[in-house]
GROMACS .gro file of N, CA and C in nm:
model
  279
    1MET      N    1   9.333   8.989   9.339
    1MET     CA    2   9.413   8.991   9.434
    1MET      C    3   9.562   8.952   9.384
    2GLY      N    4   9.643   9.032   9.351
    2GLY     CA    5   9.756   8.998   9.294
    2GLY      C    6   9.777   8.951   9.158
    3GLY      N    7   9.891   8.893   9.107
    3GLY     CA    8   9.914   8.839   8.987
    3GLY      C    9   9.852   8.694   8.982
    4ALA      N   10   9.878   8.637   8.862
    4ALA     CA   11   9.875   8.505   8.887
    4ALA      C   12   9.920   8.407   8.954
    5LYS      N   13   9.875   8.333   9.011
    5LYS     CA   14   9.952   8.243   9.089
    5LYS      C   15   9.969   8.094   9.069
    6GLN      N   16  10.062   8.041   9.112
    6GLN     CA   17  10.098   7.898   9.058
    6GLN      C   18  10.015   7.819   9.114
    7ALA      N   19  10.002   7.678   9.056
    7ALA     CA   20   9.936   7.579   9.086
    7ALA      C   21   9.968   7.513   9.197
    8GLU      N   22   9.889   7.438   9.259
    8GLU     CA   23   9.936   7.360   9.423
    8GLU      C   24   9.957   7.444   9.514
    9ARG      N   25   9.884   7.542   9.553
    9ARG     CA   26   9.891   7.640   9.649
    9ARG      C   27   9.783   7.663   9.713
   10ILE      N   28   9.822   7.699   9.840
   10ILE     CA   29   9.682   7.756   9.959
   10ILE      C   30   9.703   7.905   9.943
   11ILE      N   31   9.585   7.960   9.941
   11ILE     CA   32   9.595   8.119   9.960
   11ILE      C   33   9.502   8.126  10.045
   12THR      N   34   9.540   8.211  10.155
   12THR     CA   35   9.454   8.259  10.265
   12THR      C   36   9.438   8.417  10.257
   13TRP      N   37   9.336   8.464  10.271
   13TRP     CA   38   9.315   8.606  10.266
   13TRP      C   39   9.227   8.665  10.399
   14ASP      N   40   9.250   8.781  10.424
   14ASP     CA   41   9.177   8.860  10.515
   14ASP      C   42   9.122   8.979  10.464
   15VAL      N   43   9.005   9.029  10.490
   15VAL     CA   44   8.958   9.122  10.410
   15VAL      C   45   8.857   9.226  10.543
   16ALA      N   46   8.898   9.368  10.551
   16ALA     CA   47   8.830   9.424  10.677
   16ALA      C   48   8.781   9.567  10.610
   17ILE      N   49   8.675   9.605  10.645
   17ILE     CA   50   8.622   9.732  10.584
   17ILE      C   51   8.580   9.830  10.693
   18ILE      N   52   8.592   9.944  10.692
   18ILE     CA   53   8.572  10.043  10.803
   18ILE      C   54   8.416  10.109  10.740
   19GLY      N   55   8.315  10.070  10.824
   19GLY     CA   56   8.197  10.099  10.783
   19GLY      C   57   8.094  10.000  10.752
   20HIS      N   58   7.983  10.037  10.718
   20HIS     CA   59   7.850   9.931  10.708
   20HIS      C   60   7.814   9.953  10.591
   21ASP      N   61   7.701   9.864  10.532
   21ASP     CA   62   7.648   9.885  10.411
   21ASP      C   63   7.733   9.848  10.272
   22ALA      N   64   7.813   9.765  10.302
   22ALA     CA   65   7.900   9.719  10.202
   22ALA      C   66   7.900   9.544  10.168
   23THR      N   67   7.916   9.505  10.046
   23THR     CA   68   7.883   9.368  10.004
   23THR      C   69   7.986   9.320   9.934
   24TYR      N   70   8.018   9.183   9.955
   24TYR     CA   71   8.121   9.119   9.863
   24TYR      C   72   8.106   9.018   9.829
   25LYS      N   73   8.191   8.963   9.734
   25LYS     CA   74   8.201   8.842   9.645
   25LYS      C   75   8.334   8.804   9.624
   26GLU      N   76   8.362   8.665   9.625
   26GLU     CA   77   8.498   8.596   9.609
   26GLU      C   78   8.475   8.484   9.514
   27GLU      N   79   8.559   8.506   9.409
   27GLU     CA   80   8.549   8.408   9.297
   27GLU      C   81   8.712   8.366   9.274
   28PHE      N   82   8.718   8.267   9.222
   28PHE     CA   83   8.863   8.191   9.157
   28PHE      C   84   8.849   8.185   9.008
   29ILE      N   85   8.926   8.267   8.936
   29ILE     CA   86   8.931   8.274   8.782
   29ILE      C   87   9.048   8.217   8.724
   30PRO      N   88   9.059   8.114   8.645
   30PRO     CA   89   9.170   8.019   8.597
   30PRO      C   90   9.201   8.084   8.481
   31ILE      N   91   9.316   8.082   8.466
   31ILE     CA   92   9.369   8.165   8.337
   31ILE      C   93   9.356   8.097   8.213
   32ASP      N   94   9.345   7.929   8.214
   32ASP     CA   95   9.301   7.877   8.118
   32ASP      C   96   9.171   7.911   8.050
   33ASP      N   97   9.125   7.939   7.941
   33ASP     CA   98   8.980   7.964   7.889
   33ASP      C   99   8.911   7.841   7.899
   34CYS      N  100   8.966   7.715   7.895
   34CYS     CA  101   8.860   7.608   7.878
   34CYS      C  102   8.811   7.545   8.065
   35SER      N  103   8.887   7.639   8.148
   35SER     CA  104   8.829   7.595   8.267
   35SER      C  105   8.724   7.695   8.325
   36TYR      N  106   8.662   7.659   8.413
   36TYR     CA  107   8.533   7.712   8.474
   36TYR      C  108   8.573   7.822   8.603
   37LYS      N  109   8.499   7.914   8.607
   37LYS     CA  110   8.513   8.008   8.729
   37LYS      C  111   8.462   7.941   8.858
   38VAL      N  112   8.497   7.950   8.964
   38VAL     CA  113   8.473   7.885   9.082
   38VAL      C  114   8.419   8.028   9.160
   39LEU      N  115   8.277   7.994   9.210
   39LEU     CA  116   8.259   8.109   9.290
   39LEU      C  117   8.268   8.065   9.462
   40LEU      N  118   8.347   8.122   9.503
   40LEU     CA  119   8.404   8.089   9.648
   40LEU      C  120   8.294   8.139   9.747
   41GLN      N  121   8.244   8.268   9.744
   41GLN     CA  122   8.142   8.332   9.821
   41GLN      C  123   8.049   8.428   9.750
   42LYS      N  124   7.932   8.357   9.730
   42LYS     CA  125   7.826   8.443   9.655
   42LYS      C  126   7.812   8.590   9.726
   43GLU      N  127   7.757   8.693   9.665
   43GLU     CA  128   7.755   8.813   9.733
   43GLU      C  129   7.678   8.807   9.827
   44LYS      N  130   7.747   8.862   9.952
   44LYS     CA  131   7.644   8.864  10.085
   44LYS      C  132   7.719   9.009  10.156
   45LYS      N  133   7.623   9.046  10.257
   45LYS     CA  134   7.663   9.157  10.329
   45LYS      C  135   7.790   9.122  10.415
   46MET      N  136   7.904   9.223  10.395
   46MET     CA  137   8.018   9.206  10.478
   46MET      C  138   8.020   9.252  10.628
   47GLY      N  139   8.051   9.130  10.711
   47GLY     CA  140   8.096   9.181  10.852
   47GLY      C  141   8.213   9.261  10.881
   48GLU      N  142   8.249   9.244  10.996
   48GLU     CA  143   8.367   9.322  11.017
   48GLU      C  144   8.512   9.290  10.959
   49VAL      N  145   8.535   9.152  10.962
   49VAL     CA  146   8.655   9.103  10.883
   49VAL      C  147   8.617   8.965  10.839
   50VAL      N  148   8.645   8.936  10.699
   50VAL     CA  149   8.608   8.844  10.635
   50VAL      C  150   8.750   8.762  10.613
   51ARG      N  151   8.718   8.612  10.628
   51ARG     CA  152   8.861   8.521  10.624
   51ARG      C  153   8.824   8.403  10.539
   52ASN      N  154   8.899   8.379  10.429
   52ASN     CA  155   8.874   8.248  10.357
   52ASN      C  156   8.989   8.213  10.317
   53SER      N  157   9.008   8.080  10.260
   53SER     CA  158   9.106   8.035  10.215
   53SER      C  159   9.064   7.950  10.107
   54PHE      N  160   9.162   7.911  10.003
   54PHE     CA  161   9.121   7.826   9.864
   54PHE      C  162   9.249   7.744   9.838
   55TYR      N  163   9.249   7.614   9.800
   55TYR     CA  164   9.346   7.547   9.721
   55TYR      C  165   9.338   7.551   9.589
   56ILE      N  166   9.459   7.617   9.543
   56ILE     CA  167   9.435   7.621   9.383
   56ILE      C  168   9.509   7.514   9.308
   57ARG      N  169   9.453   7.438   9.211
   57ARG     CA  170   9.508   7.355   9.165
   57ARG      C  171   9.575   7.383   9.010
   58GLU      N  172   9.525   7.521   8.966
   58GLU     CA  173   9.597   7.565   8.831
   58GLU      C  174   9.618   7.708   8.847
   59PRO      N  175   9.693   7.774   8.777
   59PRO     CA  176   9.704   7.911   8.769
   59PRO      C  177   9.598   7.978   8.746
   60GLY      N  178   9.595   8.079   8.823
   60GLY     CA  179   9.456   8.177   8.824
   60GLY      C  180   9.464   8.314   8.917
   61ASN      N  181   9.359   8.362   8.959
   61ASN     CA  182   9.353   8.477   9.005
   61ASN      C  183   9.248   8.461   9.116
   62ILE      N  184   9.244   8.513   9.240
   62ILE     CA  185   9.151   8.547   9.326
   62ILE      C  186   9.093   8.671   9.305
   63VAL      N  187   8.972   8.680   9.298
   63VAL     CA  188   8.894   8.801   9.257
   63VAL      C  189   8.786   8.845   9.371
   64ILE      N  190   8.819   8.920   9.455
   64ILE     CA  191   8.730   8.978   9.557
   64ILE      C  192   8.671   9.130   9.524
   65THR      N  193   8.530   9.100   9.517
   65THR     CA  194   8.454   9.225   9.482
   65THR      C  195   8.399   9.287   9.588
   66ILE      N  196   8.398   9.433   9.605
   66ILE     CA  197   8.350   9.491   9.739
   66ILE      C  198   8.258   9.618   9.672
   67ALA      N  199   8.140   9.590   9.688
   67ALA     CA  200   8.048   9.693   9.641
   67ALA      C  201   7.973   9.774   9.757
   68ASN      N  202   8.006   9.933   9.742
   68ASN     CA  203   7.986  10.021   9.836
   68ASN      C  204   7.834  10.050   9.793
   69GLY      N  205   7.752  10.038   9.909
   69GLY     CA  206   7.602  10.065   9.913
   69GLY      C  207   7.574  10.211   9.946
   70THR      N  208   7.661  10.303   9.962
   70THR     CA  209   7.646  10.409  10.008
   70THR      C  210   7.751  10.513   9.917
   71PHE      N  211   7.713  10.641   9.933
   71PHE     CA  212   7.827  10.747   9.874
   71PHE      C  213   7.919  10.785   9.954
   72LYS      N  214   7.925  10.739  10.091
   72LYS     CA  215   8.046  10.782  10.184
   72LYS      C  216   8.184  10.678  10.149
   73LYS      N  217   8.286  10.758  10.135
   73LYS     CA  218   8.403  10.701  10.138
   73LYS      C  219   8.442  10.580  10.229
   74LYS      N  220   8.510  10.490  10.220
   74LYS     CA  221   8.515  10.351  10.303
   74LYS      C  222   8.665  10.321  10.274
   75LYS      N  223   8.733  10.263  10.372
   75LYS     CA  224   8.865  10.208  10.372
   75LYS      C  225   8.873  10.081  10.381
   76VAL      N  226   8.935   9.996  10.303
   76VAL     CA  227   8.941   9.863  10.304
   76VAL      C  228   9.083   9.830  10.309
   77PHE      N  229   9.111   9.730  10.398
   77PHE     CA  230   9.232   9.636  10.451
   77PHE      C  231   9.223   9.526  10.425
   78TYR      N  232   9.335   9.474  10.353
   78TYR     CA  233   9.325   9.329  10.315
   78TYR      C  234   9.483   9.269  10.329
   79ARG      N  235   9.498   9.151  10.361
   79ARG     CA  236   9.600   9.092  10.358
   79ARG      C  237   9.590   8.929  10.301
   80TYR      N  238   9.726   8.894  10.249
   80TYR     CA  239   9.714   8.754  10.187
   80TYR      C  240   9.829   8.689  10.223
   81ASN      N  241   9.828   8.541  10.204
   81ASN     CA  242   9.952   8.470  10.245
   81ASN      C  243   9.922   8.332  10.140
   82SER      N  244  10.029   8.306  10.078
   82SER     CA  245  10.041   8.202   9.975
   82SER      C  246  10.141   8.093  10.013
   83LYS      N  247  10.102   7.962  10.034
   83LYS     CA  248  10.198   7.867  10.080
   83LYS      C  249  10.177   7.755   9.959
   84PRO      N  250  10.307   7.713   9.917
   84PRO     CA  251  10.292   7.572   9.851
   84PRO      C  252  10.239   7.444   9.928
   85CYS      N  253  10.181   7.380   9.880
   85CYS     CA  254  10.150   7.228   9.944
   85CYS      C  255  10.129   7.124   9.853
   86GLN      N  256  10.141   7.006   9.907
   86GLN     CA  257  10.131   6.868   9.813
   86GLN      C  258   9.974   6.841   9.842
   87PRO      N  259   9.917   6.791   9.700
   87PRO     CA  260   9.778   6.740   9.754
   87PRO      C  261   9.741   6.649   9.847
   88LEU      N  262   9.656   6.599   9.884
   88LEU     CA  263   9.641   6.520  10.022
   88LEU      C  264   9.631   6.371   9.965
   89TYR      N  265   9.628   6.355   9.815
   89TYR     CA  266   9.626   6.247   9.744
   89TYR      C  267   9.734   6.222   9.632
   90LYS      N  268   9.777   6.141   9.612
   90LYS     CA  269   9.857   6.093   9.504
   90LYS      C  270   9.793   5.985   9.419
   91LEU      N  271   9.784   6.005   9.290
   91LEU     CA  272   9.716   5.883   9.190
   91LEU      C  273   9.843   5.814   9.163
   92THR      N  274   9.838   5.702   9.163
   92THR     CA  275   9.944   5.580   9.121
   92THR      C  276   9.892   5.497   9.015
   93THR      N  277   9.954   5.461   8.932
   93THR     CA  278   9.910   5.383   8.815
   93THR      C  279  10.003   5.244   8.803
   0.00000   0.00000   0.00000
């Protein structure tokens, strides 16, 4: 979903698909090779609309994978919003 996102942001997205028999999976893939991928939603059957959000602490991409279980063409609609935010905690030394 889009290019690399800046750190310290909240990303919110909605995904809708017309038709049934589709599954989806959501994950965050950081740009840094030493960081771990974060599985936000394991693969599951998609309902009418999926809404989720994630607080990003480092640059990376949100990847939404939709698998069509039939040979029929389906339309997928999505939108997303990105807002800068401050962490809820601050480390003081």
